[in-house]
Amino acid sequence: MEKHDFVTIANLSREKILYLIEMAQEFEKQPNRELLKGKIVATLFFEPSTRTRLSFETAANRLGAKVIGFADPKVTSGTKGETLKDTILMVSNYADVIAMRHFIEGAAQYASEIAPIPIINAGDGAHQHPSQCMLDLYTIYQTQGTLENLNIYLVGDLKYGRTVHSLIMAMRHFNPTFHFIAPKELAMPNEYKIYCKEHGIKYVEHTAFNEKIIADADIIYMTRVQKERFSDLMEYERVKNVYILRASMLGGVRENMRILHPLPRVNEIAYDVDENPHAYYIQQARNGLYAREAIFCDVLGITLDEVKADTERMNRS
């Protein structure tokens, strides 16, 4: 049987994205199932994580699988000098699928090339975060009723932000207009601007962030300035508080506009925004469960039709 990995969002077709969104909708109706009963899921997190790891593990548990793995690489044989290759091959003996986060860009792709079981990329350095992207797409679809022709404002750390890099690639199918809002030190890398031009994606760059700039947004996607990506802490201190979204800025926004954030938040969204009806980042985090359930089923060969049949069976019982 052909092995299915989930390493990058770049090779997903429009049809595949909509297929996974529909599958996530089924899991939102009923997240607790037995579809992965008897399966073993390994979560290998070589980099700190809260939401991503817990939502992957919750997704596996709610689908009936058992979970093995680690959240701290210091407790693994990597501290003894074991290579990533040997770790992946060893864990492949024990599990049916591996969800892996790693600090090195391309680590998940490398793992997928050597592993005999499916690899799911849970984030690789500043490169990509495709499962976060799927929950972002699901959330955008959920709040807007479509993925088509949206004005999406990406704010903050666009240089190191793997979530925004993945979102650009995924949205190429849906005619978006992106607004990149960042200080010059954290501007969107040229490779992604070239990607936009090659795929006919419209974008506008800003350094200002105010009520007037965001008035036409359908989605405002805030990001954290990631201290762990900076080698120069003076540079981090200079840019960490450049953009803060406050409730006072939301008086003139569109009624349908929703505020997203991959979390964790530091101070880029003021706490007075939390009670605003446009705030949607907590619901967005919840959607990670449904999106990751869909990803697990897809890489393990469980189809949307099987999931729908399972829904019908559960409704009858």
GROMACS .gro file of C-alpha atoms in nm:
model
  317
    1MET     CA    1   0.000   0.000   0.000
    2GLU     CA    2   0.128   0.347  -0.088
    3LYS     CA    3   0.249   0.545   0.214
    4HIS     CA    4   0.076   0.880   0.277
    5ASP     CA    5   0.271   1.150   0.460
    6PHE     CA    6   0.154   1.496   0.569
    7VAL     CA    7   0.475   1.697   0.549
    8THR     CA    8   0.393   2.010   0.350
    9ILE     CA    9   0.083   2.203   0.255
   10ALA     CA   10   0.244   2.303  -0.076
   11ASN     CA   11   0.151   1.983  -0.260
   12LEU     CA   12  -0.213   1.969  -0.146
   13SER     CA   13  -0.465   2.031  -0.422
   14ARG     CA   14  -0.771   2.251  -0.382
   15GLU     CA   15  -0.983   1.935  -0.382
   16LYS     CA   16  -0.773   1.772  -0.110
   17ILE     CA   17  -0.795   2.079   0.115
   18LEU     CA   18  -1.175   2.091   0.083
   19TYR     CA   19  -1.189   1.714   0.138
   20LEU     CA   20  -0.997   1.745   0.467
   21ILE     CA   21  -1.215   2.039   0.575
   22GLU     CA   22  -1.525   1.827   0.515
   23MET     CA   23  -1.371   1.543   0.715
   24ALA     CA   24  -1.291   1.784   1.001
   25GLN     CA   25  -1.658   1.891   0.998
   26GLU     CA   26  -1.756   1.529   1.058
   27PHE     CA   27  -1.525   1.512   1.358
   28GLU     CA   28  -1.664   1.835   1.498
   29LYS     CA   29  -2.009   1.668   1.496
   30GLN     CA   30  -1.868   1.372   1.689
   31PRO     CA   31  -1.500   1.369   1.792
   32ASN     CA   32  -1.515   1.046   1.994
   33ARG     CA   33  -1.477   0.740   1.770
   34GLU     CA   34  -1.307   0.402   1.744
   35LEU     CA   35  -1.167   0.449   1.393
   36LEU     CA   36  -0.805   0.407   1.506
   37LYS     CA   37  -0.863   0.137   1.765
   38GLY     CA   38  -0.557  -0.089   1.773
   39LYS     CA   39  -0.327   0.177   1.621
   40ILE     CA   40  -0.023   0.328   1.790
   41VAL     CA   41   0.056   0.697   1.738
   42ALA     CA   42   0.406   0.826   1.821
   43THR     CA   43   0.446   1.196   1.902
   44LEU     CA   44   0.812   1.299   1.877
   45PHE     CA   45   0.859   1.660   1.988
   46PHE     CA   46   1.219   1.773   1.960
   47GLU     CA   47   1.102   2.132   2.024
   48PRO     CA   48   0.869   2.265   2.297
   49SER     CA   49   0.495   2.264   2.230
   50THR     CA   50   0.171   2.280   2.424
   51ARG     CA   51  -0.129   2.309   2.191
   52THR     CA   52   0.013   2.115   1.899
   53ARG     CA   53   0.132   1.817   2.103
   54LEU     CA   54  -0.176   1.803   2.324
   55SER     CA   55  -0.417   1.833   2.032
   56PHE     CA   56  -0.235   1.558   1.837
   57GLU     CA   57  -0.243   1.333   2.142
   58THR     CA   58  -0.607   1.418   2.216
   59ALA     CA   59  -0.700   1.351   1.853
   60ALA     CA   60  -0.532   1.008   1.872
   61ASN     CA   61  -0.701   0.925   2.202
   62ARG     CA   62  -1.045   1.037   2.085
   63LEU     CA   63  -1.007   0.814   1.779
   64GLY     CA   64  -0.928   0.512   1.995
   65ALA     CA   65  -0.551   0.494   1.934
   66LYS     CA   66  -0.279   0.463   2.194
   67VAL     CA   67  -0.002   0.724   2.218
   68ILE     CA   68   0.371   0.685   2.278
   69GLY     CA   69   0.647   0.941   2.244
   70PHE     CA   70   0.822   1.228   2.417
   71ALA     CA   71   0.786   1.601   2.471
   72ASP     CA   72   1.146   1.661   2.580
   73PRO     CA   73   1.434   1.541   2.361
   74LYS     CA   74   1.666   1.551   2.665
   75VAL     CA   75   1.506   1.226   2.782
   76THR     CA   76   1.582   1.044   2.455
   77SER     CA   77   1.885   0.863   2.319
   78GLY     CA   78   1.959   1.173   2.113
   79THR     CA   79   2.149   1.295   2.418
   80LYS     CA   80   2.375   0.990   2.372
   81GLY     CA   81   2.442   1.082   2.011
   82GLU     CA   82   2.169   0.884   1.835
   83THR     CA   83   2.094   1.030   1.491
   84LEU     CA   84   1.750   1.145   1.379
   85LYS     CA   85   1.758   0.865   1.121
   86ASP     CA   86   1.808   0.597   1.384
   87THR     CA   87   1.540   0.749   1.611
   88ILE     CA   88   1.285   0.751   1.329
   89LEU     CA   89   1.365   0.397   1.218
   90MET     CA   90   1.355   0.269   1.577
   91VAL     CA   91   1.019   0.434   1.655
   92SER     CA   92   0.880   0.303   1.324
   93ASN     CA   93   0.914  -0.046   1.471
   94TYR     CA   94   0.663   0.042   1.742
   95ALA     CA   95   0.409   0.281   1.586
   96ASP     CA   96   0.172   0.309   1.290
   97VAL     CA   97   0.225   0.684   1.237
   98ILE     CA   98   0.464   0.950   1.368
   99ALA     CA   99   0.372   1.314   1.440
  100MET     CA  100   0.702   1.500   1.467
  101ARG     CA  101   0.812   1.852   1.556
  102HIS     CA  102   1.175   1.943   1.499
  103PHE     CA  103   1.383   2.261   1.516
  104ILE     CA  104   1.563   2.188   1.187
  105GLU     CA  105   1.396   2.295   0.863
  106GLY     CA  106   1.336   1.995   0.639
  107ALA     CA  107   1.358   1.740   0.922
  108ALA     CA  108   1.004   1.611   0.858
  109GLN     CA  109   1.071   1.573   0.486
  110TYR     CA  110   1.387   1.378   0.564
  111ALA     CA  111   1.197   1.158   0.811
  112SER     CA  112   0.929   1.086   0.550
  113GLU     CA  113   1.194   0.969   0.305
  114ILE     CA  114   1.340   0.710   0.544
  115ALA     CA  115   1.039   0.602   0.752
  116PRO     CA  116   0.830   0.300   0.648
  117ILE     CA  117   0.526   0.453   0.823
  118PRO     CA  118   0.348   0.788   0.764
  119ILE     CA  119   0.510   1.107   0.896
  120ILE     CA  120   0.305   1.410   0.998
  121ASN     CA  121   0.497   1.737   1.019
  122ALA     CA  122   0.407   1.912   1.345
  123GLY     CA  123   0.641   2.202   1.261
  124ASP     CA  124   0.996   2.213   1.130
  125GLY     CA  125   1.196   2.518   1.233
  126ALA     CA  126   1.079   2.839   1.064
  127HIS     CA  127   0.976   2.640   0.757
  128GLN     CA  128   0.623   2.497   0.767
  129HIS     CA  129   0.346   2.395   1.004
  130PRO     CA  130   0.096   2.213   0.779
  131SER     CA  131  -0.135   2.073   1.049
  132GLN     CA  132  -0.171   2.423   1.198
  133CYS     CA  133  -0.246   2.540   0.846
  134MET     CA  134  -0.526   2.286   0.812
  135LEU     CA  135  -0.690   2.403   1.131
  136ASP     CA  136  -0.644   2.763   1.016
  137LEU     CA  137  -0.813   2.682   0.684
  138TYR     CA  138  -1.092   2.503   0.867
  139THR     CA  139  -1.138   2.803   1.097
  140ILE     CA  140  -1.142   3.051   0.807
  141TYR     CA  141  -1.399   2.838   0.624
  142GLN     CA  142  -1.603   2.802   0.944
  143THR     CA  143  -1.613   3.179   1.009
  144GLN     CA  144  -1.642   3.309   0.652
  145GLY     CA  145  -1.843   3.031   0.485
  146THR     CA  146  -1.584   3.020   0.207
  147LEU     CA  147  -1.212   3.031   0.136
  148GLU     CA  148  -1.261   3.235  -0.181
  149ASN     CA  149  -1.162   3.599  -0.244
  150LEU     CA  150  -1.073   3.692   0.114
  151ASN     CA  151  -0.862   3.979   0.249
  152ILE     CA  152  -0.619   3.816   0.491
  153TYR     CA  153  -0.392   4.035   0.705
  154LEU     CA  154  -0.079   3.863   0.840
  155VAL     CA  155   0.071   4.063   1.126
  156GLY     CA  156   0.396   4.043   1.322
  157ASP     CA  157   0.670   3.786   1.270
  158LEU     CA  158   0.645   3.706   0.900
  159LYS     CA  159   1.014   3.617   0.868
  160TYR     CA  160   1.022   3.319   1.104
  161GLY     CA  161   0.647   3.247   1.124
  162ARG     CA  162   0.603   2.900   0.974
  163THR     CA  163   0.224   2.924   1.018
  164VAL     CA  164   0.198   3.221   0.782
  165HIS     CA  165   0.432   3.061   0.530
  166SER     CA  166   0.209   2.754   0.516
  167LEU     CA  167  -0.108   2.963   0.490
  168ILE     CA  168   0.021   3.149   0.184
  169MET     CA  169   0.088   2.821   0.004
  170ALA     CA  170  -0.250   2.672   0.094
  171MET     CA  171  -0.450   2.979  -0.008
  172ARG     CA  172  -0.302   2.986  -0.359
  173HIS     CA  173  -0.611   2.794  -0.478
  174PHE     CA  174  -0.862   3.050  -0.350
  175ASN     CA  175  -0.771   3.393  -0.493
  176PRO     CA  176  -0.684   3.572  -0.167
  177THR     CA  177  -0.542   3.919  -0.118
  178PHE     CA  178  -0.276   3.915   0.152
  179HIS     CA  179  -0.163   4.215   0.352
  180PHE     CA  180   0.179   4.163   0.508
  181ILE     CA  181   0.223   4.384   0.817
  182ALA     CA  182   0.568   4.360   0.973
  183PRO     CA  183   0.872   4.566   1.070
  184LYS     CA  184   1.149   4.544   0.813
  185GLU     CA  185   1.347   4.310   1.043
  186LEU     CA  186   1.060   4.059   1.032
  187ALA     CA  187   0.928   4.118   0.681
  188MET     CA  188   0.795   3.832   0.469
  189PRO     CA  189   1.098   3.656   0.315
  190ASN     CA  190   1.154   3.716  -0.056
  191GLU     CA  191   1.105   3.348  -0.137
  192TYR     CA  192   0.740   3.373  -0.029
  193LYS     CA  193   0.685   3.698  -0.217
  194ILE     CA  194   0.827   3.528  -0.526
  195TYR     CA  195   0.591   3.235  -0.456
  196CYS     CA  196   0.299   3.480  -0.451
  197LYS     CA  197   0.402   3.629  -0.786
  198GLU     CA  198   0.450   3.288  -0.944
  199HIS     CA  199   0.103   3.177  -0.833
  200GLY     CA  200  -0.083   3.500  -0.904
  201ILE     CA  201  -0.143   3.575  -0.534
  202LYS     CA  202  -0.207   3.944  -0.467
  203TYR     CA  203  -0.027   4.102  -0.173
  204VAL     CA  204   0.038   4.443  -0.020
  205GLU     CA  205   0.313   4.522   0.231
  206HIS     CA  206   0.270   4.760   0.526
  207THR     CA  207   0.477   4.871   0.821
  208ALA     CA  208   0.190   5.067   0.983
  209PHE     CA  209  -0.072   4.887   1.192
  210ASN     CA  210  -0.377   5.089   1.282
  211GLU     CA  211  -0.757   5.103   1.259
  212LYS     CA  212  -0.751   5.244   0.906
  213ILE     CA  213  -0.513   4.977   0.772
  214ILE     CA  214  -0.726   4.685   0.900
  215ALA     CA  215  -1.070   4.824   0.806
  216ASP     CA  216  -1.114   4.594   0.504
  217ALA     CA  217  -0.985   4.273   0.665
  218ASP     CA  218  -1.185   3.949   0.660
  219ILE     CA  219  -0.918   3.775   0.868
  220ILE     CA  220  -0.652   3.933   1.090
  221TYR     CA  221  -0.390   3.670   1.165
  222MET     CA  222  -0.170   3.787   1.453
  223THR     CA  223   0.163   3.618   1.525
  224ARG     CA  224   0.404   3.615   1.816
  225VAL     CA  225   0.753   3.756   1.773
  226GLN     CA  226   0.945   3.437   1.844
  227LYS     CA  227   1.227   3.502   2.086
  228GLU     CA  228   1.368   3.153   2.029
  229ARG     CA  229   1.440   3.232   1.661
  230PHE     CA  230   1.665   3.534   1.738
  231SER     CA  231   2.040   3.505   1.776
  232ASP     CA  232   2.056   3.878   1.865
  233LEU     CA  233   1.840   3.947   2.173
  234MET     CA  234   1.884   4.323   2.125
  235GLU     CA  235   1.703   4.287   1.792
  236TYR     CA  236   1.426   4.087   1.964
  237GLU     CA  237   1.379   4.358   2.228
  238ARG     CA  238   1.356   4.619   1.955
  239VAL     CA  239   1.073   4.448   1.763
  240LYS     CA  240   0.880   4.244   2.020
  241ASN     CA  241   0.616   4.511   2.095
  242VAL     CA  242   0.590   4.681   1.758
  243TYR     CA  243   0.236   4.562   1.685
  244ILE     CA  244  -0.027   4.518   1.954
  245LEU     CA  245  -0.392   4.467   1.858
  246ARG     CA  246  -0.623   4.649   2.100
  247ALA     CA  247  -1.003   4.655   2.126
  248SER     CA  248  -0.998   5.028   2.051
  249MET     CA  249  -0.876   4.947   1.696
  250LEU     CA  250  -1.180   4.734   1.610
  251GLY     CA  251  -1.453   4.998   1.585
  252GLY     CA  252  -1.445   5.021   1.207
  253VAL     CA  253  -1.382   4.660   1.102
  254ARG     CA  254  -1.611   4.442   0.891
  255GLU     CA  255  -1.880   4.252   1.077
  256ASN     CA  256  -1.752   3.918   0.944
  257MET     CA  257  -1.390   3.986   1.041
  258ARG     CA  258  -1.232   3.735   1.279
  259ILE     CA  259  -0.903   3.754   1.466
  260LEU     CA  260  -0.684   3.443   1.457
  261HIS     CA  261  -0.358   3.357   1.629
  262PRO     CA  262  -0.168   3.026   1.630
  263LEU     CA  263  -0.081   3.084   1.999
  264PRO     CA  264   0.089   3.110   2.240
  265ARG     CA  265   0.015   3.479   2.277
  266VAL     CA  266   0.265   3.702   2.454
  267ASN     CA  267   0.138   4.061   2.431
  268GLU     CA  268   0.055   4.109   2.062
  269ILE     CA  269  -0.319   4.081   2.137
  270ALA     CA  270  -0.426   4.292   2.434
  271TYR     CA  271  -0.650   4.114   2.684
  272ASP     CA  272  -0.929   4.364   2.621
  273VAL     CA  273  -0.974   4.199   2.278
  274ASP     CA  274  -1.071   3.864   2.432
  275GLU     CA  275  -1.433   3.964   2.496
  276ASN     CA  276  -1.474   4.123   2.153
  277PRO     CA  277  -1.704   3.930   1.915
  278HIS     CA  278  -1.431   3.940   1.647
  279ALA     CA  279  -1.189   3.737   1.866
  280TYR     CA  280  -1.173   3.375   1.751
  281TYR     CA  281  -0.831   3.241   1.853
  282ILE     CA  282  -0.957   3.018   2.135
  283GLN     CA  283  -1.213   2.853   1.906
  284GLN     CA  284  -0.936   2.826   1.646
  285ALA     CA  285  -0.723   2.625   1.892
  286ARG     CA  286  -1.019   2.393   1.958
  287ASN     CA  287  -1.044   2.329   1.584
  288GLY     CA  288  -0.696   2.178   1.600
  289LEU     CA  289  -0.855   1.864   1.742
  290TYR     CA  290  -1.089   1.813   1.446
  291ALA     CA  291  -0.830   1.900   1.182
  292ARG     CA  292  -0.574   1.661   1.333
  293GLU     CA  293  -0.828   1.382   1.361
  294ALA     CA  294  -0.886   1.427   0.987
  295ILE     CA  295  -0.512   1.422   0.917
  296PHE     CA  296  -0.457   1.104   1.119
  297CYS     CA  297  -0.739   0.924   0.938
  298ASP     CA  298  -0.626   1.042   0.597
  299VAL     CA  299  -0.263   0.929   0.631
  300LEU     CA  300  -0.379   0.595   0.771
  301GLY     CA  301  -0.608   0.532   0.473
  302ILE     CA  302  -0.947   0.599   0.631
  303THR     CA  303  -1.167   0.779   0.377
  304LEU     CA  304  -1.426   1.053   0.415
  305ASP     CA  305  -1.695   0.805   0.312
  306GLU     CA  306  -1.589   0.573   0.594
  307VAL     CA  307  -1.600   0.861   0.842
  308LYS     CA  308  -1.948   0.962   0.722
  309ALA     CA  309  -2.066   0.602   0.750
  310ASP     CA  310  -1.929   0.594   1.103
  311THR     CA  311  -2.121   0.914   1.182
  312GLU     CA  312  -2.443   0.757   1.055
  313ARG     CA  313  -2.379   0.442   1.255
  314MET     CA  314  -2.325   0.643   1.572
  315ASN     CA  315  -2.639   0.848   1.510
  316ARG     CA  316  -2.844   0.529   1.477
  317SER     CA  317  -2.709   0.371   1.794
   0.00000   0.00000   0.00000
